[in-house]
Short mmCIF file of C-alpha atoms in Angstrom, two decimals:
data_model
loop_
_atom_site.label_atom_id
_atom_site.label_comp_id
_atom_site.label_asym_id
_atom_site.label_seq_id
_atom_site.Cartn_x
_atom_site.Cartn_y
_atom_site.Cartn_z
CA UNK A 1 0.00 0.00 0.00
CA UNK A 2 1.39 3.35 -0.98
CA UNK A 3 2.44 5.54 1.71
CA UNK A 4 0.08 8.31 2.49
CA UNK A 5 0.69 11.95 1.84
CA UNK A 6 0.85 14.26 4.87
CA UNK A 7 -1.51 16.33 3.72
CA UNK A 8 -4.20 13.55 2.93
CA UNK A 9 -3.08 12.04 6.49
CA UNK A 10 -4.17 15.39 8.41
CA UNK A 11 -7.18 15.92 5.91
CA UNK A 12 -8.52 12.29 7.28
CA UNK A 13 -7.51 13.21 10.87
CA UNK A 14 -9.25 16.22 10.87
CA UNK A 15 -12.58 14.34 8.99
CA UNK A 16 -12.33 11.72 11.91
CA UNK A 17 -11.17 14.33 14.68
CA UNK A 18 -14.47 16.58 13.75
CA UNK A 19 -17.01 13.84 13.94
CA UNK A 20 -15.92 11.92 16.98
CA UNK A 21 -15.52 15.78 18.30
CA UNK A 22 -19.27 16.28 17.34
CA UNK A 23 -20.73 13.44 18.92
CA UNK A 24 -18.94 13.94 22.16
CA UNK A 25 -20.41 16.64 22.84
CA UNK A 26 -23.78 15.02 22.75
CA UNK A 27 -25.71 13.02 25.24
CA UNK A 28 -24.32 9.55 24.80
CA UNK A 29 -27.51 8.00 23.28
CA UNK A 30 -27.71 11.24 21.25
CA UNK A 31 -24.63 10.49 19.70
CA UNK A 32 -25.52 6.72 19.43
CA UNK A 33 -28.84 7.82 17.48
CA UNK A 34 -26.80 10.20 15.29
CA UNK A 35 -24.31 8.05 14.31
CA UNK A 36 -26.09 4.93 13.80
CA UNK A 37 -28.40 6.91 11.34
CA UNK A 38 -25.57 7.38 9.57
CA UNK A 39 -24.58 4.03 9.39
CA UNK A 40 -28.36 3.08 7.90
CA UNK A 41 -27.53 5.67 5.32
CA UNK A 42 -24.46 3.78 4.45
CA UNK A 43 -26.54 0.79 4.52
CA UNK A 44 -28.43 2.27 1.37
CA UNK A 45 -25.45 4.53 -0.45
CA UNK A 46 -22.58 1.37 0.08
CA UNK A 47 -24.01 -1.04 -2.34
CA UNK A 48 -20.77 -3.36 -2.53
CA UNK A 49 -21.00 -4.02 0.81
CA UNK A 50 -24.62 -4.76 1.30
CA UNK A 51 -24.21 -7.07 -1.50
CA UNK A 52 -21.11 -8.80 1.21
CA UNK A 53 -23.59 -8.88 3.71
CA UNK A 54 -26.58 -10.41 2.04
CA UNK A 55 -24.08 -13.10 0.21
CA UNK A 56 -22.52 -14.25 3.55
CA UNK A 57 -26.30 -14.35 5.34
CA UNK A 58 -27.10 -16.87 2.38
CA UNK A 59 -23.86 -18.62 3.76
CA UNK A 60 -24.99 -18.90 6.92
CA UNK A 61 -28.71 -18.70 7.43
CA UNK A 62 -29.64 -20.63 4.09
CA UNK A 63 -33.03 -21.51 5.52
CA UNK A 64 -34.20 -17.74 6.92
CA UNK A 65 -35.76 -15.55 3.54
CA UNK A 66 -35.07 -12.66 1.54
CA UNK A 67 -36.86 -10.21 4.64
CA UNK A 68 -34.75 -11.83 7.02
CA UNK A 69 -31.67 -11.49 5.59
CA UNK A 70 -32.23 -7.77 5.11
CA UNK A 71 -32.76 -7.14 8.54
CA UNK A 72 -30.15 -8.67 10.20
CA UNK A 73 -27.66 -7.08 7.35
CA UNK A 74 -29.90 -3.59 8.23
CA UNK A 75 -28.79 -4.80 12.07
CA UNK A 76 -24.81 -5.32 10.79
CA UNK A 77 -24.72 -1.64 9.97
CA UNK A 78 -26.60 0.06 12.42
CA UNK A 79 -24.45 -1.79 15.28
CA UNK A 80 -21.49 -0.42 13.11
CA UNK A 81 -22.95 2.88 14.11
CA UNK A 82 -23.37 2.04 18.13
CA UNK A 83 -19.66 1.00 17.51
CA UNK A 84 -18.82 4.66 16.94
CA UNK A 85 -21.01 6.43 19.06
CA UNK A 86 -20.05 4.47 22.32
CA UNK A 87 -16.72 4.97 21.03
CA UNK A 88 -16.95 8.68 21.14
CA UNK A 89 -17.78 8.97 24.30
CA UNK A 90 -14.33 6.89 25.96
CA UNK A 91 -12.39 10.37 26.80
CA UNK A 92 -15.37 11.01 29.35
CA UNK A 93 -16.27 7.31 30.52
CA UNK A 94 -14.82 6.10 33.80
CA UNK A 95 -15.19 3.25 36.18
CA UNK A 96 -18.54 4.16 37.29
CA UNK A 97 -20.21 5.34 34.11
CA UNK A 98 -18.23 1.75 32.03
CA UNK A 99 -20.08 -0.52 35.13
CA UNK A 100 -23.36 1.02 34.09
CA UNK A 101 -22.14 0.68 29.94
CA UNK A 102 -21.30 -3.47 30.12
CA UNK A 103 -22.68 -5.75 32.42
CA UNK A 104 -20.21 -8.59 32.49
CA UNK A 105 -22.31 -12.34 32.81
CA UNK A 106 -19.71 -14.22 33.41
CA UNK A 107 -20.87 -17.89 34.62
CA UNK A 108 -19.28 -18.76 38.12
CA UNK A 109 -18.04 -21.97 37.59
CA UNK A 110 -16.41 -20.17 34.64
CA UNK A 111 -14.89 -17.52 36.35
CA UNK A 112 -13.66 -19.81 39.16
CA UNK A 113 -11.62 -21.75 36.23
CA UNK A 114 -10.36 -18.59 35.02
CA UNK A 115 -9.06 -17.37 38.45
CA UNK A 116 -7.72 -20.78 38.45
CA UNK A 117 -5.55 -20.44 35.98
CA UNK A 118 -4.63 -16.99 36.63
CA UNK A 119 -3.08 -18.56 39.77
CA UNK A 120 -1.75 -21.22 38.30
CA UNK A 121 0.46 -18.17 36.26
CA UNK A 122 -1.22 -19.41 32.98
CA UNK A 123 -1.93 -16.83 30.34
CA UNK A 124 -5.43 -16.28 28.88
CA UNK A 125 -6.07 -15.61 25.42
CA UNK A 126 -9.35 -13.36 25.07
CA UNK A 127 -10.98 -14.06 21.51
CA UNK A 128 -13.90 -11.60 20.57
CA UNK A 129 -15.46 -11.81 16.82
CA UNK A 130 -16.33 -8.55 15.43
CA UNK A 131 -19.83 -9.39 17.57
CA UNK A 132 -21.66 -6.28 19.13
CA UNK A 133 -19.09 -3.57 20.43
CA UNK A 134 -15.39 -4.90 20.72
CA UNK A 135 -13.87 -1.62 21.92
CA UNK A 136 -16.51 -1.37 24.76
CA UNK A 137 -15.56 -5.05 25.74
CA UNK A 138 -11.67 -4.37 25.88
CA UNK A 139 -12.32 -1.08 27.49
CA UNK A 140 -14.99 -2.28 30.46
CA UNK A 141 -12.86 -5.43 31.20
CA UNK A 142 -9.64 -2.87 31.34
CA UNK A 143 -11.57 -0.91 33.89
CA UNK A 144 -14.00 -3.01 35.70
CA UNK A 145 -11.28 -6.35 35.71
CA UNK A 146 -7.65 -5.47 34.44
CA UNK A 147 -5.93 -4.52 31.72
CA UNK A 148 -5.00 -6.34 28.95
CA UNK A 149 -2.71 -6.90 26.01
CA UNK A 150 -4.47 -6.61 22.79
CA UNK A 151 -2.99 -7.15 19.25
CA UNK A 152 -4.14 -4.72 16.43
CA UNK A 153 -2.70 -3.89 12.86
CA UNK A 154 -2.13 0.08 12.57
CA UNK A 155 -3.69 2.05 10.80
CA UNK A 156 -2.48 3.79 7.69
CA UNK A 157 -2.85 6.60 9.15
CA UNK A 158 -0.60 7.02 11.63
CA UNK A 159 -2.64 10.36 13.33
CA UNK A 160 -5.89 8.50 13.28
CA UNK A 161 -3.78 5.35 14.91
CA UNK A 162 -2.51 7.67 18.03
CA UNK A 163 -5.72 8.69 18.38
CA UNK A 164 -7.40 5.53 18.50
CA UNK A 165 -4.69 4.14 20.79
CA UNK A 166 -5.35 7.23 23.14
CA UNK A 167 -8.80 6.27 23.56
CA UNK A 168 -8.15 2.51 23.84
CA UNK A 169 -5.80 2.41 26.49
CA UNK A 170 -7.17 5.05 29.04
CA UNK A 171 -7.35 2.50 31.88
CA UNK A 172 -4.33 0.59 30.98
CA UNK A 173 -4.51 -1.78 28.24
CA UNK A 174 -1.82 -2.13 25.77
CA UNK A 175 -1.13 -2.35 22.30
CA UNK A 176 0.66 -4.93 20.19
CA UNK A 177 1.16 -4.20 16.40
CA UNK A 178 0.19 -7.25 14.96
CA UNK A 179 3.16 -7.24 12.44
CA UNK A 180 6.19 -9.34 14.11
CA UNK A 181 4.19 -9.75 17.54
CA UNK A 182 4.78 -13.72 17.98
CA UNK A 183 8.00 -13.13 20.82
CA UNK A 184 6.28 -10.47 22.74
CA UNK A 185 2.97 -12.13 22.37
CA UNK A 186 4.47 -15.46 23.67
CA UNK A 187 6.22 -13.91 26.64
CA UNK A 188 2.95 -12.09 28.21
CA UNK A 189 1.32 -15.17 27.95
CA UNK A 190 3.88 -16.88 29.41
CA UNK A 191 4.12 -14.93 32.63
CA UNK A 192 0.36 -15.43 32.97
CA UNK A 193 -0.53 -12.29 31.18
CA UNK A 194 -4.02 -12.14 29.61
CA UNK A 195 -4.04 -11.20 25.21
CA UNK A 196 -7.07 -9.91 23.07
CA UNK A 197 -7.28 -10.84 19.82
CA UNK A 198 -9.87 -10.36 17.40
CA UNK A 199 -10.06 -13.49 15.19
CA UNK A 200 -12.65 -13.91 12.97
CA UNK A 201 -11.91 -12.86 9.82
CA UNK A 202 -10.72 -14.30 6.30
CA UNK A 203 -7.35 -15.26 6.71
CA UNK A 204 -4.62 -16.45 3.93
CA UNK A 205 -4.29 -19.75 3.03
CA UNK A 206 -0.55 -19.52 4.28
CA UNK A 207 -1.84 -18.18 7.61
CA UNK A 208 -4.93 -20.13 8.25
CA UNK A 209 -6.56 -23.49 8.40
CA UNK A 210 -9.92 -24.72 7.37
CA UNK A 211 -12.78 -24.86 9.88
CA UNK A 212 -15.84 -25.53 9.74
CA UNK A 213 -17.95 -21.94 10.44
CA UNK A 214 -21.39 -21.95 9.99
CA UNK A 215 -21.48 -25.74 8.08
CA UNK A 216 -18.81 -23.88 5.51
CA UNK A 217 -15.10 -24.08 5.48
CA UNK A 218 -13.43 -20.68 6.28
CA UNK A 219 -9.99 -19.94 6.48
CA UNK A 220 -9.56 -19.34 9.90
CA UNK A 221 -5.80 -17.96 11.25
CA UNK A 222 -3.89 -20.25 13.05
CA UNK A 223 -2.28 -17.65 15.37
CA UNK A 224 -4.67 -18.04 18.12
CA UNK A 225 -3.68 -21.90 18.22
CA UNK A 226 -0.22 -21.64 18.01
CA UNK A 227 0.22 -18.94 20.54
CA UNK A 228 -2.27 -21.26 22.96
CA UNK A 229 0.33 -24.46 22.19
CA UNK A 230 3.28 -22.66 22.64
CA UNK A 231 2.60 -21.33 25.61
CA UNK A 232 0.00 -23.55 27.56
CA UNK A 233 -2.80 -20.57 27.56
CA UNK A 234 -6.73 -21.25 27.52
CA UNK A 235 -8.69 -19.82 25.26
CA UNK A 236 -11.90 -17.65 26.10
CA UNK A 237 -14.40 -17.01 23.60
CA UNK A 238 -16.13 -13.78 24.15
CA UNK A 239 -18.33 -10.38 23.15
CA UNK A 240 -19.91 -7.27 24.44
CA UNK A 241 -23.32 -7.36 22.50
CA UNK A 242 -26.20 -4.73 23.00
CA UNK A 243 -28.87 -6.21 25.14
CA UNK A 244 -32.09 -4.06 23.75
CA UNK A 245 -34.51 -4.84 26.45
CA UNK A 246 -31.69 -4.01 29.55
CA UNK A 247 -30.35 -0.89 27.55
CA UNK A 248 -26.49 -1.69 28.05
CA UNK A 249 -23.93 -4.18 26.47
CA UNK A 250 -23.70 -7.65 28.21
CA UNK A 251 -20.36 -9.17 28.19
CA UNK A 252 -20.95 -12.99 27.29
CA UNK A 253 -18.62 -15.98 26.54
CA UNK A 254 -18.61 -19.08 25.21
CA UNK A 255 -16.51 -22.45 27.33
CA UNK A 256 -13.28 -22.12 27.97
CA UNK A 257 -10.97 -23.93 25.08
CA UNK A 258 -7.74 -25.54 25.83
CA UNK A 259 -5.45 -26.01 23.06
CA UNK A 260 -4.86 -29.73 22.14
CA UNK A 261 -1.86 -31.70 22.41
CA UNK A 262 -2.50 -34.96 20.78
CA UNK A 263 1.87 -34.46 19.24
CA UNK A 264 0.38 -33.99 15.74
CA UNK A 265 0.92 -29.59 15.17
CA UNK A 266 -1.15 -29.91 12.65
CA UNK A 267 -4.28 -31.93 13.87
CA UNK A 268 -3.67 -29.62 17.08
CA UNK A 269 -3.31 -26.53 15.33
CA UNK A 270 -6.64 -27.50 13.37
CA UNK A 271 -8.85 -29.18 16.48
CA UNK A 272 -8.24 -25.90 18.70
CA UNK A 273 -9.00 -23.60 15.60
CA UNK A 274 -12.23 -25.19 15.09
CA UNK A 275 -13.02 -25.89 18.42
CA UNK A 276 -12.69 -22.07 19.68
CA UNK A 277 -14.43 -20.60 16.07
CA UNK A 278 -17.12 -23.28 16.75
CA UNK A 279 -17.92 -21.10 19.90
CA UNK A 280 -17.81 -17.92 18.05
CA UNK A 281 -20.73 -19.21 16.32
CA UNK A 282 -22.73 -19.76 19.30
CA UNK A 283 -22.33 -16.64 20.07
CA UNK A 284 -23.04 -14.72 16.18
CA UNK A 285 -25.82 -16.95 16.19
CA UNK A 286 -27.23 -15.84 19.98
CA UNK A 287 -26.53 -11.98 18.30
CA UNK A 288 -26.96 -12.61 14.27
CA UNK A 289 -27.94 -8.79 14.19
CA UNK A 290 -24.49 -7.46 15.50
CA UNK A 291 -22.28 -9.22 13.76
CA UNK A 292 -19.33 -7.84 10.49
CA UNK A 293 -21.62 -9.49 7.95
CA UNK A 294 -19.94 -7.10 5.46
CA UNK A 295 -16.94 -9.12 5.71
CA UNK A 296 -16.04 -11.44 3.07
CA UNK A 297 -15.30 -14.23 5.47
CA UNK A 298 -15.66 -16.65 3.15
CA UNK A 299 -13.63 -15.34 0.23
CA UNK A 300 -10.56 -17.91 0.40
CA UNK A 301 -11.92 -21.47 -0.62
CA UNK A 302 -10.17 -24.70 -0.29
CA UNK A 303 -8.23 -25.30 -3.57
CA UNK A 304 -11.14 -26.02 -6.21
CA UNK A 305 -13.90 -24.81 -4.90
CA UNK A 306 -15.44 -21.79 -7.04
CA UNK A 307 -15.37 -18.18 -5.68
CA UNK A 308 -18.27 -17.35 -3.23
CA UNK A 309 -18.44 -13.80 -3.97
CA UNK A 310 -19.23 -12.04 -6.90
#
């Protein structure tokens, strides 16, 4: 990707500056309503990617109908929108306002297995799809539990990136660039650190395996196994999705996953993949309206199998 020009670079700074700016200054469910108009806007002006979304609810809901589909793709973008909105609002939010933002349903016998193996000093990987609000789920847990390492690729632009990071790490979680992060990745885990990771996207054949998501094979990246092998860590499936009826995000998770070690990589690589993305499911499917369905998750096919988008 070609470098961008400084003047572009402040030009999209200033674009993304003025609007989080704007809806700041707002009540916080003013600024959700404004900005998740504007993502049902883009849900009628961004053809190409309502066309993603409708192919990959085909994909995955096969037996729901055209009506169907449309809403929960209508859904997709207008959670895009809550995204942003609750996002705006970070640089104001603190420990009191985030326990009345995310409510955090964590199952006891869950959490006692987690504390478990916090005192045990094994690390815990955090996986969260693109499922309801992701930045509210890193940021409550940062607050309300601890902080966390997260891995993220940077953005292109580099004062758009600061700014995001700003807002992201307020109550002490921490970046990893996603480029070259294996070693530093490894040794948090190692020393019983807990790592975020946001793993549910199309992935390269070279960098993924095949599992099966939503009856379909996706290429799913094997990073979250490998790190999990390597380093003995568990594996904890979770979101922050909007509950409508309660007004605030609920943080939910799927079982615990623990890598397996069977002495074939491979078969271990691909069991833990599939057994950790088969839990994302649940959870899409418990929350089908808040998910990236404007993704192409399913773009790399196994060799010989035809394209799936058009």
């Amino acid at each position: 990707m070609a470098k961008k020009s400084k003047p572009l670079i402040w030009l999209e700074y200033a674009a993304v500056r003025s609007l989080l700016g704007f809806l700041a200054v707002l009540p916080e469910k003013a600024a959700v309503s404004v900005s998740t108009s504007v993502a049902m806007t883009a849900y009628y002006l961004l053809g190409s990617l309502r066309r993603v979304a409708m192919t990959n609810l085909h994909i995955a809901f096969p037996e729901l109908d055209e009506s169907e589909h449309k809403r929960l793709a209508k859904g997709a973008f207008k959670n895009l929108g809550r995204v942003l909105g609750a996002m705006s609002h970070f640089p104001a939010a603190t420990r009191e306002s985030l326990a009345k933002t995310i409510e955090f349903q964590i199952d006891p016998d869950v959490y006692a297995e987690y504390e478990s193996l916090k005192a045990d000093g094994r690390g815990v990987i955090i996986v969260s799809p693109h499922l309801g609000n992701w930045e509210v789920l890193v940021y409550g847990w940062s607050a309300l539990k601890e902080p966390i390492s997260y891995l993220a690729r940077p953005l292109d632009n580099p004062k758009i990136e600061a700014l995001t990071v700003s807002l992201r790490t307020k109550f002490g979680n921490r970046p990893i660039n996603k480029t070259n992060s294996v070693s530093r990745a490894m040794k948090i885990l190692r020393e019983g650190g807990i790592l975020g990771i946001l793993a549910d996207v199309n992935a390269h054949p070279k960098e993924g395996v095949f599992v099966p998501f939503f009856g379909v094979p996706a290429c799913t990246s094997s990073g979250v196994a490998l790190l999990a092998m390597r380093t003995n860590a568990a594996i904890i499936p979770m979101c922050g999705a909007w509950d409508e009826e309660k007004q605030h995000y609920v943080g939910v998770h799927g079982r615990i996953v623990y890598p397996s070690n069977t002495g074939d990589r491979h078969r271990d690589v691909a069991e833990t993949t599939a057994q950790f993305t088969a839990e994302v499911e649940k959870l899409i499917r418990k929350y089908p309206d808040q998910w990236l369905w404007i993704h192409k998750r399913w773009k790399t096919r196994p060799p010989g199998e035809p394209e799936l988008y058009t």
